[in-house]
Amino acid sequence: MTTTPAPTRAETEAMIAEVLGQYPTKAAKFRTKHIKANDPEGSKECEVKSNIKSRPGVMTIRGCSYAGSKGVVWGPVKDLVTISHGPVGCGQYSWATRRNYAHGHLGVNNFTAMQITTDFQEKDIVFGGDAKLETVLDEIVELFPLAKGVSIQSECPIGLIGDDIEAVAKKSAKKHDIPVIPVRCEGFRGVSQSLGHHIANDAVRDHVLGTGGGTFEQTDYDVALIGDYNIGGDAWASRRILEEMGLRVIAQWSGDGTLNEMKSTHLSKLNLIHCYRSMNYICTTMEERFGTPWTEFNFFGPSKIVSSMRKIAEFFDDEIKAKTEAAIARYQVRFDEITKAFRPRLEGKRVMLAIGGLRPRHTIGAYEDLGMEVVGTGYEFAHKDDYTRTYSMLKEGTLLYDDPNSFELEEFAKHLKPDLMGAGVKEKYVFHKMGIPFRQMHSWDYSGPYHGVDGFAVFARDMDIAINSPAWDLLEAPWSKAGEVA
Amino acid sequence: MTTTPEHTSAVPLRVLDHNDIFRDEVYQKQFEGKREFEDAAPKEEVQRVLDWTRGWEYREKNFAREGLTVNPAKACQPLGAVLAALGFEGTMPLVHGSQGCVAYFRSHFARHFKEPVPAASTSMTEDAAVFGGINNLVEAMENITALYKPKHIAVSTTCMAEVIGEDLFAYIGAAREQEVIAQDFPVSYAHTPSFVGSHITGYDVMLKGILEMLAKSPDADASKVAKSDKVRLNVIPGFDTYVGNHREYKRILELMGVDPLILGDHSSSLDSPADGEYFLYPGGTPLAQGALAKFSRASLVLQESTLRRTAEYIQKDWKQDTIVLETPLGVKGTDAFLTAVAKVADVEVPAELTAERGRLVDAITDSHAYVHGKRVALAGDPDLVIALTRFVLELGMIPVHIVSTNADPTFKARMEKVLSASKFGAEATVWPEKDLWHLRSLVFTEPVDLLIGSMQLKYISREANVPLVRVGFPIFDRHHLHRFPIIGYAGGLQLLTQLVNTILDEMDRTAPDHSFDAVR
């Protein structure tokens, strides 16, 4: 394996210019703002623009507002029925694919891995779908009696045909005496999944937050785990650490979460947010409305886990701090075992990432703990505040790209020749053809958890599986002339 | 303890992942503790409701649904349009409307085919919803041309574009006027509202759009037809996600001395080699050949429900012999296909194919005792389900529940024709437009031995403890099935192998020790 030295800022800028040179003038002008060589100081000239419309036709990897609301925030709440309101496709394509694990029996007291839809037909578009929605809500209550409520996730047509889902929801909620939450997350709103997160948070704020309590006794150590979607069991692995620190997790948002947990979260003494991008809104709201402090943390990899545990413990008394230190000491044995096994196999390997709104920065430490280096990273749907959190984590000259598309990722990979690419399923097979090891970093490639101590072992193992598979040695046929295969 | 040290260098540490790690006592306690905050229903109540959902009373309520759809076995039109586009050389599918749809189509197909799926969006947002998306479409064409250099762009629509009434024809004209694409650059289009029909409808209208465009192109010139002593036949597989099928159609027709032209051949575009280089457009029906399709002797249309509009177009506009057949699955299905080919092309069925037929029949005789009388439930696209039903009847299996969420009005009659041709078909009930939540009720109230359908049936399979033979689309959770054919005699053998071995696996799994036989 050849090791390529890290490019300087000037070299990275030259590479960016070369790639952007292939764009038409108009699109090049826009894309220039989104791709930069990193300056750890976060200087103005290196600032990455974000949360701006994707250019048509470039094959953006972004999704939509509905994906952000239904797929990310609301879908994982297990005891609510989530309706994909509109035509059949959206709910079909997002059915069970995000791997938000949850306990409970599907269709009885767990409605996560199901596709429940109003399946709009032409007549619903022409005459409006409110009557059908009302019928559907009645039928849900009858067929799923243990559902604690319903959320209505709007697909594109809803906002275009003038349906009044708020009125239907209100009427139905009253009739059935359960929360029915209308969410205006039509896919054409905003520029990516991100607005969907925001709209979803606002719907939680308006319909759920602060409406519960009284189902359990409170303690001084009550915390809420926010922005963990329990992909492959992430939230469970994170919760384990928090419990071993002596804290009590009273709510999980929203992986394996329940309506009651969301309703009771205002009783939390501290909100702990993992995915800042998708749930910072609700933390701010709770701070304003209930005075609940919140803090960001990172449970990817030993360095960040340890520093995050200490940061969280600072909010509590000496007993928690002592338990935290004891836990760290125990974990260190495991961390050493894992890094001893995997680091020699991964040392010096170079990684390119293109993920959603958190992991392009949050996983950097975990890679570094294994001796790997992130040489290019960027977000699908980040905002400015995500980039300001990113610059200082990377070396000068590291490639940063916002809303990277298929063309750019392929071109940059050809230049940077990473040993590992981490992105989504749409990107995965492109890199397999190119002979570049790949891990899906949205779904954990059907593995996981990656959070927490237990998750780090799986993370390290999976990166090793990807990079050190003998499959990559098979690409070239023995009779292919050198140079003929790129 | 979550890991045990290993001393081999290939696996330096045995790591437990989500499959095992949460069995640990620490986690079991955590899960139990979490219930305090969930305000969850008591376990007995959950059990009571669970049992109730599996009974006849629930079945009746479930079938009385008028608005609600739960776990449907269908997707939306533009998904099909993307697949149709990927069946043609150098073609970039472009879907006009919201961009999230395209992200979904690409991931949906990528999960099934385990392949890259190029497709672009015009990325319309709120402003385009108000003012129309003409600028989006024009810029999309410009960017696609510069970055992805296609030979042809196939435009379809999302429901957003359809609701606001976008005029694709005019917009494509504008792109030419504004010179972002050349006057003669091939662009085809189809309106594919997702609130009408399903993915198979979208496949149909996009394929028709592409064929219409090609038939009017300068390449559609009879003098360009290569002189050959072989009869050329068009083969139209339809929304067929088995890339092995495309290759098998070609192989069969070539063995028969016919020159096959597959219209919508995504066998290379969605099954390309890994050799160190990525090609955006690794295959597809050559555009120049597609343009000559109207000069072929006949078209074989192999999905009746799916390809209705395409078939009608070929018959009316090309005035071509249009032979609509049930998808050739199994012995009789393939017999009918070969007979039709032999007749229209005036060729003989070669000994090699007759021998293949014999081998399939031989294999069926070997396995018949295990499949005979097995009660099955089937679900999927209408054309596939009809063909599969005919095949399982040949094997002496008993279809009990037949569900097709996206069935059209012809489905029931066609299915009943198939069922009435066999005494094994007498028990079957046919459920057009029902979903997989209906199927769940059917399976619990009237149990079966085997499920046949997409991976979406895996939830019923696990819950009802009935093995699932994965056939159809999507199959996300098993690898490579789609790379092998299921059509023709060779495909029949493939299906038979899956069916009988699933039954034998189940028999071994559940056998008492004394009956755990060495020979089956």
GROMACS .gro file of N, CA and C in nm, chain A residues 23-24 26-27 53 55-59 62-63 66-67 78 87 92-93 95-97 99 101 103 105 115 117 119-122 136 139 142-143 148 156 188 190-191 232-233 236 239-240 249-250 252 256 260-261 334 337 345 406-407 410 425 429 433 446-448 454 461 475 485, chain B residues 2-3 9-10 17-18 21-22 27 30-31 34 37-39 50 52 58 61 66-72 74-76 79 92 98-99 103-104 106-108 111 114-116 119 121-122 125-127 136 139-140 143-144 146-148 194-195 272-278 456 459 463:
model
  405
   23TYR      N    1  -1.717   2.223  -1.459
   23TYR     CA    2  -1.857   2.267  -1.448
   23TYR      C    3  -1.890   2.377  -1.549
   24PRO      N    4  -2.017   2.389  -1.585
   24PRO     CA    5  -2.059   2.509  -1.658
   24PRO      C    6  -2.040   2.631  -1.565
   26LYS      N    7  -2.214   2.884  -1.453
   26LYS     CA    8  -2.309   2.918  -1.347
   26LYS      C    9  -2.295   2.824  -1.227
   27ALA      N   10  -2.295   2.695  -1.256
   27ALA     CA   11  -2.286   2.599  -1.146
   27ALA      C   12  -2.151   2.608  -1.077
   53LYS      N   13  -2.949   2.575  -0.170
   53LYS     CA   14  -3.006   2.485  -0.270
   53LYS      C   15  -2.900   2.410  -0.350
   55ARG      N   16  -2.763   2.244  -0.689
   55ARG     CA   17  -2.784   2.278  -0.830
   55ARG      C   18  -2.858   2.163  -0.899
   56PRO      N   19  -2.954   2.195  -0.985
   56PRO     CA   20  -3.026   2.089  -1.056
   56PRO      C   21  -2.931   2.005  -1.142
   57GLY      N   22  -2.957   1.876  -1.145
   57GLY     CA   23  -2.886   1.788  -1.238
   57GLY      C   24  -2.749   1.742  -1.195
   58VAL      N   25  -2.699   1.787  -1.081
   58VAL     CA   26  -2.561   1.752  -1.045
   58VAL      C   27  -2.552   1.617  -0.973
   59MET      N   28  -2.664   1.553  -0.949
   59MET     CA   29  -2.670   1.430  -0.870
   59MET      C   30  -2.623   1.455  -0.727
   62ARG      N   31  -2.829   1.456  -0.150
   62ARG     CA   32  -2.927   1.497  -0.051
   62ARG      C   33  -3.065   1.436  -0.070
   63GLY      N   34  -3.139   1.432   0.037
   63GLY     CA   35  -3.279   1.395   0.033
   63GLY      C   36  -3.365   1.517   0.057
   66TYR      N   37  -3.919   1.571   0.409
   66TYR     CA   38  -3.993   1.454   0.458
   66TYR      C   39  -3.895   1.351   0.515
   67ALA      N   40  -3.786   1.330   0.445
   67ALA     CA   41  -3.685   1.233   0.491
   67ALA      C   42  -3.630   1.276   0.627
   78LYS      N   43  -4.140   0.473   1.874
   78LYS     CA   44  -4.195   0.342   1.844
   78LYS      C   45  -4.344   0.324   1.873
   87PRO      N   46  -4.887   1.016  -0.173
   87PRO     CA   47  -4.867   0.897  -0.256
   87PRO      C   48  -4.775   0.793  -0.190
   92GLN      N   49  -4.263   0.402   0.113
   92GLN     CA   50  -4.211   0.274   0.067
   92GLN      C   51  -4.059   0.272   0.068
   93TYR      N   52  -4.000   0.381   0.019
   93TYR     CA   53  -3.854   0.385   0.007
   93TYR      C   54  -3.787   0.404   0.143
   95TRP      N   55  -3.906   0.270   0.425
   95TRP     CA   56  -3.959   0.164   0.512
   95TRP      C   57  -3.843   0.082   0.571
   96ALA      N   58  -3.820   0.101   0.699
   96ALA     CA   59  -3.727   0.017   0.775
   96ALA      C   60  -3.580   0.029   0.733
   97THR      N   61  -3.549   0.125   0.649
   97THR     CA   62  -3.412   0.127   0.597
   97THR      C   63  -3.314   0.202   0.686
   99ARG      N   64  -3.280   0.165   1.010
   99ARG     CA   65  -3.233   0.074   1.116
   99ARG      C   66  -3.243   0.136   1.256
  101TYR      N   67  -3.343   0.079   1.572
  101TYR     CA   68  -3.388  -0.037   1.647
  101TYR      C   69  -3.484   0.005   1.759
  103HIS      N   70  -3.759  -0.191   2.070
  103HIS     CA   71  -3.825  -0.308   2.128
  103HIS      C   72  -3.975  -0.294   2.114
  105HIS      N   73  -4.353  -0.519   1.965
  105HIS     CA   74  -4.403  -0.606   1.860
  105HIS      C   75  -4.460  -0.523   1.745
  115GLN      N   76  -4.478   0.050   0.692
  115GLN     CA   77  -4.507   0.155   0.593
  115GLN      C   78  -4.657   0.179   0.599
  117THR      N   79  -4.953   0.437   0.517
  117THR     CA   80  -4.970   0.549   0.424
  117THR      C   81  -5.115   0.569   0.384
  119ASP      N   82  -5.171   0.652   0.081
  119ASP     CA   83  -5.164   0.604  -0.059
  119ASP      C   84  -5.255   0.687  -0.152
  120PHE      N   85  -5.223   0.812  -0.165
  120PHE     CA   86  -5.306   0.903  -0.246
  120PHE      C   87  -5.326   0.853  -0.389
  121GLN      N   88  -5.451   0.865  -0.432
  121GLN     CA   89  -5.485   0.838  -0.571
  121GLN      C   90  -5.524   0.971  -0.637
  122GLU      N   91  -5.546   0.966  -0.765
  122GLU     CA   92  -5.574   1.089  -0.838
  122GLU      C   93  -5.691   1.167  -0.778
  136VAL      N   94  -5.859   0.732   0.759
  136VAL     CA   95  -5.737   0.659   0.793
  136VAL      C   96  -5.708   0.668   0.943
  139GLU      N   97  -5.933   0.436   1.124
  139GLU     CA   98  -5.894   0.296   1.104
  139GLU      C   99  -5.768   0.260   1.183
  142GLU      N  100  -5.864   0.193   1.535
  142GLU     CA  101  -5.932   0.064   1.547
  142GLU      C  102  -5.835  -0.054   1.535
  143LEU      N  103  -5.744  -0.045   1.440
  143LEU     CA  104  -5.656  -0.160   1.413
  143LEU      C  105  -5.532  -0.163   1.500
  148LYS      N  106  -4.999   0.508   2.086
  148LYS     CA  107  -5.020   0.617   2.180
  148LYS      C  108  -5.058   0.747   2.111
  156CYS      N  109  -4.508   1.585  -0.058
  156CYS     CA  110  -4.520   1.705  -0.142
  156CYS      C  111  -4.662   1.752  -0.174
  188PHE      N  112  -4.065   1.940  -0.084
  188PHE     CA  113  -4.011   2.054  -0.159
  188PHE      C  114  -3.970   2.169  -0.069
  190GLY      N  115  -3.751   2.373   0.180
  190GLY     CA  116  -3.611   2.379   0.217
  190GLY      C  117  -3.521   2.316   0.112
  191VAL      N  118  -3.397   2.291   0.151
  191VAL     CA  119  -3.298   2.249   0.052
  191VAL      C  120  -3.246   2.108   0.077
  232GLY      N  121  -2.868   0.055   1.464
  232GLY     CA  122  -2.794  -0.064   1.504
  232GLY      C  123  -2.774  -0.073   1.654
  233GLY      N  124  -2.856  -0.001   1.731
  233GLY     CA  125  -2.847  -0.008   1.877
  233GLY      C  126  -2.758   0.098   1.940
  236TRP      N  127  -2.860   0.244   2.280
  236TRP     CA  128  -2.846   0.150   2.392
  236TRP      C  129  -2.701   0.148   2.441
  239ARG      N  130  -2.649   0.476   2.623
  239ARG     CA  131  -2.722   0.476   2.750
  239ARG      C  132  -2.646   0.394   2.855
  240ARG      N  133  -2.584   0.289   2.809
  240ARG     CA  134  -2.506   0.205   2.902
  240ARG      C  135  -2.400   0.290   2.973
  249VAL      N  136  -3.134   0.790   3.258
  249VAL     CA  137  -3.185   0.841   3.130
  249VAL      C  138  -3.336   0.829   3.131
  250ILE      N  139  -3.402   0.944   3.133
  250ILE     CA  140  -3.550   0.940   3.141
  250ILE      C  141  -3.615   0.948   3.003
  252GLN      N  142  -3.528   0.895   2.556
  252GLN     CA  143  -3.443   0.876   2.438
  252GLN      C  144  -3.512   0.941   2.319
  256ASP      N  145  -3.572   0.409   1.968
  256ASP     CA  146  -3.638   0.329   2.072
  256ASP      C  147  -3.713   0.419   2.169
  260ASN      N  148  -4.434   0.893   2.569
  260ASN     CA  149  -4.428   0.933   2.710
  260ASN      C  150  -4.293   0.994   2.746
  261GLU      N  151  -4.186   0.936   2.689
  261GLU     CA  152  -4.053   0.993   2.716
  261GLU      C  153  -4.044   1.135   2.662
  334ARG      N  154  -1.069  -0.192   2.796
  334ARG     CA  155  -1.133  -0.235   2.670
  334ARG      C  156  -1.080  -0.157   2.551
  337GLU      N  157  -0.750  -0.288   2.454
  337GLU     CA  158  -0.762  -0.419   2.389
  337GLU      C  159  -0.801  -0.400   2.241
  345ARG      N  160  -0.332  -0.257   1.209
  345ARG     CA  161  -0.384  -0.292   1.077
  345ARG      C  162  -0.441  -0.171   1.004
  406SER      N  163  -2.218   1.325  -0.687
  406SER     CA  164  -2.151   1.204  -0.737
  406SER      C  165  -2.024   1.239  -0.813
  407PHE      N  166  -2.035   1.337  -0.900
  407PHE     CA  167  -1.920   1.378  -0.982
  407PHE      C  168  -1.802   1.418  -0.895
  410GLU      N  169  -1.639   1.131  -0.685
  410GLU     CA  170  -1.558   1.043  -0.768
  410GLU      C  171  -1.426   1.111  -0.807
  425VAL      N  172  -2.546   0.457   0.080
  425VAL     CA  173  -2.566   0.343  -0.010
  425VAL      C  174  -2.563   0.385  -0.157
  429TYR      N  175  -2.147   0.160  -0.414
  429TYR     CA  176  -2.105   0.068  -0.519
  429TYR      C  177  -2.017   0.133  -0.624
  433LYS      N  178  -1.659  -0.043  -0.737
  433LYS     CA  179  -1.609  -0.062  -0.875
  433LYS      C  180  -1.469  -0.006  -0.888
  446TYR      N  181  -2.540  -0.192   0.791
  446TYR     CA  182  -2.617  -0.304   0.850
  446TYR      C  183  -2.545  -0.365   0.969
  447SER      N  184  -2.446  -0.294   1.021
  447SER     CA  185  -2.374  -0.339   1.139
  447SER      C  186  -2.408  -0.245   1.255
  448GLY      N  187  -2.314  -0.223   1.343
  448GLY     CA  188  -2.338  -0.137   1.458
  448GLY      C  189  -2.356  -0.218   1.583
  454ASP      N  190  -1.891  -0.027   2.355
  454ASP     CA  191  -1.921  -0.147   2.278
  454ASP      C  192  -1.923  -0.116   2.129
  461ARG      N  193  -1.364  -0.300   1.414
  461ARG     CA  194  -1.372  -0.425   1.339
  461ARG      C  195  -1.418  -0.401   1.195
  475LEU      N  196  -0.923  -0.746  -0.815
  475LEU     CA  197  -0.984  -0.665  -0.921
  475LEU      C  198  -0.918  -0.684  -1.057
  485VAL      N  199  -0.597  -0.133  -1.686
  485VAL     CA  200  -0.694  -0.117  -1.577
  485VAL      C  201  -0.649   0.003  -1.495
  488THR      N  202  -1.759  -0.844   2.598
  488THR     CA  203  -1.814  -0.832   2.464
  488THR      C  204  -1.718  -0.883   2.358
  489THR      N  205  -1.598  -0.915   2.398
  489THR     CA  206  -1.502  -0.963   2.299
  489THR      C  207  -1.422  -1.077   2.360
  495SER      N  208  -0.417  -1.381   1.285
  495SER     CA  209  -0.395  -1.244   1.242
  495SER      C  210  -0.508  -1.193   1.153
  496ALA      N  211  -0.583  -1.283   1.090
  496ALA     CA  212  -0.690  -1.236   1.001
  496ALA      C  213  -0.803  -1.172   1.079
  503ASP      N  214  -2.139  -0.776   1.766
  503ASP     CA  215  -2.215  -0.659   1.720
  503ASP      C  216  -2.361  -0.670   1.764
  504HIS      N  217  -2.445  -0.590   1.701
  504HIS     CA  218  -2.585  -0.580   1.746
  504HIS      C  219  -2.659  -0.714   1.753
  507ILE      N  220  -2.465  -0.855   2.105
  507ILE     CA  221  -2.420  -0.781   2.222
  507ILE      C  222  -2.533  -0.746   2.317
  508PHE      N  223  -2.651  -0.723   2.262
  508PHE     CA  224  -2.760  -0.679   2.348
  508PHE      C  225  -2.826  -0.792   2.425
  513TYR      N  226  -2.746  -0.516   2.928
  513TYR     CA  227  -2.844  -0.455   2.839
  513TYR      C  228  -2.985  -0.502   2.870
  516GLN      N  229  -3.099  -0.296   3.135
  516GLN     CA  230  -3.125  -0.160   3.084
  516GLN      C  231  -3.264  -0.153   3.017
  517PHE      N  232  -3.292  -0.253   2.934
  517PHE     CA  233  -3.419  -0.252   2.860
  517PHE      C  234  -3.538  -0.261   2.957
  520LYS      N  235  -3.579   0.073   3.130
  520LYS     CA  236  -3.631   0.180   3.045
  520LYS      C  237  -3.784   0.182   3.042
  523PHE      N  238  -4.006   0.451   3.203
  523PHE     CA  239  -4.029   0.584   3.144
  523PHE      C  240  -4.119   0.580   3.021
  524GLU      N  241  -4.147   0.458   2.976
  524GLU     CA  242  -4.222   0.443   2.850
  524GLU      C  243  -4.373   0.450   2.871
  525ASP      N  244  -4.416   0.432   2.997
  525ASP     CA  245  -4.560   0.422   3.024
  525ASP      C  246  -4.621   0.317   2.930
  536LEU      N  247  -5.190  -0.868   2.067
  536LEU     CA  248  -5.117  -0.945   1.964
  536LEU      C  249  -5.200  -1.064   1.918
  538TRP      N  250  -5.516  -1.106   1.943
  538TRP     CA  251  -5.637  -1.056   1.874
  538TRP      C  252  -5.606  -1.019   1.728
  544TYR      N  253  -6.015  -0.970   1.384
  544TYR     CA  254  -5.925  -0.866   1.333
  544TYR      C  255  -5.917  -0.871   1.182
  547LYS      N  256  -6.202  -0.679   1.038
  547LYS     CA  257  -6.180  -0.534   1.051
  547LYS      C  258  -6.072  -0.487   0.953
  552GLU      N  259  -6.093   0.117   0.440
  552GLU     CA  260  -6.129   0.188   0.318
  552GLU      C  261  -6.024   0.291   0.278
  553GLY      N  262  -5.950   0.341   0.376
  553GLY     CA  263  -5.853   0.445   0.341
  553GLY      C  264  -5.710   0.407   0.370
  554LEU      N  265  -5.692   0.330   0.475
  554LEU     CA  266  -5.558   0.302   0.526
  554LEU      C  267  -5.485   0.195   0.444
  555THR      N  268  -5.358   0.221   0.417
  555THR     CA  269  -5.273   0.122   0.352
  555THR      C  270  -5.156   0.092   0.444
  556VAL      N  271  -5.132  -0.036   0.468
  556VAL     CA  272  -5.024  -0.077   0.558
  556VAL      C  273  -4.934  -0.178   0.487
  557ASN      N  274  -4.808  -0.148   0.477
  557ASN     CA  275  -4.712  -0.235   0.413
  557ASN      C  276  -4.755  -0.279   0.272
  558PRO      N  277  -4.775  -0.184   0.184
  558PRO     CA  278  -4.813  -0.220   0.048
  558PRO      C  279  -4.696  -0.279  -0.029
  560LYS      N  280  -4.599  -0.218  -0.335
  560LYS     CA  281  -4.588  -0.140  -0.458
  560LYS      C  282  -4.512  -0.011  -0.428
  561ALA      N  283  -4.453   0.045  -0.532
  561ALA     CA  284  -4.385   0.174  -0.518
  561ALA      C  285  -4.446   0.270  -0.620
  562CYS      N  286  -4.382   0.385  -0.640
  562CYS     CA  287  -4.448   0.486  -0.724
  562CYS      C  288  -4.388   0.495  -0.863
  565LEU      N  289  -4.009   0.567  -0.997
  565LEU     CA  290  -3.911   0.461  -0.973
  565LEU      C  291  -3.900   0.371  -1.097
  578MET      N  292  -2.906   0.909  -1.898
  578MET     CA  293  -2.919   0.963  -1.763
  578MET      C  294  -3.067   0.982  -1.734
  584SER      N  295  -3.915   1.741  -0.682
  584SER     CA  296  -3.837   1.747  -0.558
  584SER      C  297  -3.719   1.651  -0.565
  585GLN      N  298  -3.610   1.689  -0.498
  585GLN     CA  299  -3.489   1.607  -0.514
  585GLN      C  300  -3.487   1.482  -0.426
  589ALA      N  301  -3.318   1.068  -0.452
  589ALA     CA  302  -3.233   1.003  -0.351
  589ALA      C  303  -3.296   0.870  -0.311
  590TYR      N  304  -3.428   0.869  -0.298
  590TYR     CA  305  -3.497   0.745  -0.263
  590TYR      C  306  -3.487   0.640  -0.374
  592ARG      N  307  -3.264   0.607  -0.603
  592ARG     CA  308  -3.127   0.557  -0.616
  592ARG      C  309  -3.093   0.462  -0.502
  593SER      N  310  -3.133   0.497  -0.380
  593SER     CA  311  -3.100   0.404  -0.271
  593SER      C  312  -3.182   0.275  -0.280
  594HIS      N  313  -3.307   0.288  -0.324
  594HIS     CA  314  -3.393   0.170  -0.333
  594HIS      C  315  -3.333   0.068  -0.430
  597ARG      N  316  -2.993  -0.076  -0.307
  597ARG     CA  317  -3.008  -0.180  -0.205
  597ARG      C  318  -3.045  -0.314  -0.267
  600LYS      N  319  -2.730  -0.390  -0.553
  600LYS     CA  320  -2.594  -0.373  -0.501
  600LYS      C  321  -2.505  -0.313  -0.611
  601GLU      N  322  -2.555  -0.210  -0.672
  601GLU     CA  323  -2.489  -0.146  -0.785
  601GLU      C  324  -2.508   0.005  -0.774
  602PRO      N  325  -2.420   0.083  -0.839
  602PRO     CA  326  -2.444   0.227  -0.848
  602PRO      C  327  -2.567   0.253  -0.935
  605ALA      N  328  -2.890   0.874  -1.140
  605ALA     CA  329  -3.017   0.939  -1.171
  605ALA      C  330  -3.007   1.080  -1.113
  607SER      N  331  -3.184   1.481  -1.042
  607SER     CA  332  -3.308   1.550  -1.010
  607SER      C  333  -3.298   1.695  -1.057
  608THR      N  334  -3.414   1.755  -1.083
  608THR     CA  335  -3.411   1.898  -1.114
  608THR      C  336  -3.419   1.982  -0.986
  611THR      N  337  -3.768   2.343  -0.546
  611THR     CA  338  -3.802   2.378  -0.408
  611THR      C  339  -3.923   2.473  -0.409
  612GLU      N  340  -3.946   2.542  -0.296
  612GLU     CA  341  -4.068   2.622  -0.283
  612GLU      C  342  -4.088   2.722  -0.397
  613ASP      N  343  -3.980   2.789  -0.434
  613ASP     CA  344  -3.996   2.891  -0.538
  613ASP      C  345  -4.040   2.827  -0.670
  622ASN      N  346  -3.513   2.512  -1.349
  622ASN     CA  347  -3.452   2.393  -1.290
  622ASN      C  348  -3.422   2.288  -1.396
  625GLU      N  349  -3.134   2.414  -1.630
  625GLU     CA  350  -3.002   2.406  -1.567
  625GLU      C  351  -2.959   2.261  -1.544
  626ALA      N  352  -3.057   2.177  -1.511
  626ALA     CA  353  -3.025   2.035  -1.492
  626ALA      C  354  -2.964   1.977  -1.619
  629ASN      N  355  -2.607   2.105  -1.658
  629ASN     CA  356  -2.511   2.043  -1.566
  629ASN      C  357  -2.488   1.896  -1.598
  630ILE      N  358  -2.595   1.827  -1.632
  630ILE     CA  359  -2.580   1.685  -1.665
  630ILE      C  360  -2.489   1.669  -1.786
  632ALA      N  361  -2.255   1.865  -1.894
  632ALA     CA  362  -2.116   1.896  -1.864
  632ALA      C  363  -2.051   1.789  -1.776
  633LEU      N  364  -2.122   1.744  -1.675
  633LEU     CA  365  -2.059   1.657  -1.576
  633LEU      C  366  -2.070   1.510  -1.610
  634TYR      N  367  -2.182   1.470  -1.669
  634TYR     CA  368  -2.207   1.327  -1.684
  634TYR      C  369  -2.216   1.281  -1.830
  680SER      N  370  -4.711   0.997  -0.919
  680SER     CA  371  -4.705   0.884  -0.826
  680SER      C  372  -4.839   0.853  -0.763
  681PHE      N  373  -4.938   0.937  -0.789
  681PHE     CA  374  -5.072   0.910  -0.734
  681PHE      C  375  -5.160   0.837  -0.836
  758SER      N  376  -2.250  -0.450  -1.334
  758SER     CA  377  -2.125  -0.423  -1.405
  758SER      C  378  -2.007  -0.480  -1.328
  759PRO      N  379  -1.898  -0.510  -1.399
  759PRO     CA  380  -1.782  -0.571  -1.332
  759PRO      C  381  -1.711  -0.474  -1.238
  760ALA      N  382  -1.650  -0.527  -1.135
  760ALA     CA  383  -1.560  -0.449  -1.049
  760ALA      C  384  -1.418  -0.478  -1.097
  761ASP      N  385  -1.358  -0.379  -1.162
  761ASP     CA  386  -1.224  -0.402  -1.216
  761ASP      C  387  -1.133  -0.282  -1.193
  762GLY      N  388  -1.173  -0.195  -1.102
  762GLY     CA  389  -1.088  -0.082  -1.069
  762GLY      C  390  -1.132   0.048  -1.133
  763GLU      N  391  -1.226   0.039  -1.227
  763GLU     CA  392  -1.271   0.162  -1.291
  763GLU      C  393  -1.422   0.169  -1.287
  764TYR      N  394  -1.474   0.288  -1.258
  764TYR     CA  395  -1.618   0.304  -1.254
  764TYR      C  396  -1.667   0.365  -1.384
  942GLN      N  397  -4.003  -0.792   0.154
  942GLN     CA  398  -4.098  -0.724   0.241
  942GLN      C  399  -4.190  -0.822   0.313
  945TYR      N  400  -4.128  -0.998   0.742
  945TYR     CA  401  -4.189  -0.974   0.873
  945TYR      C  402  -4.296  -1.079   0.903
  949GLU      N  403  -4.284  -1.374   1.190
  949GLU     CA  404  -4.389  -1.373   1.292
  949GLU      C  405  -4.474  -1.500   1.286
   0.00000   0.00000   0.00000
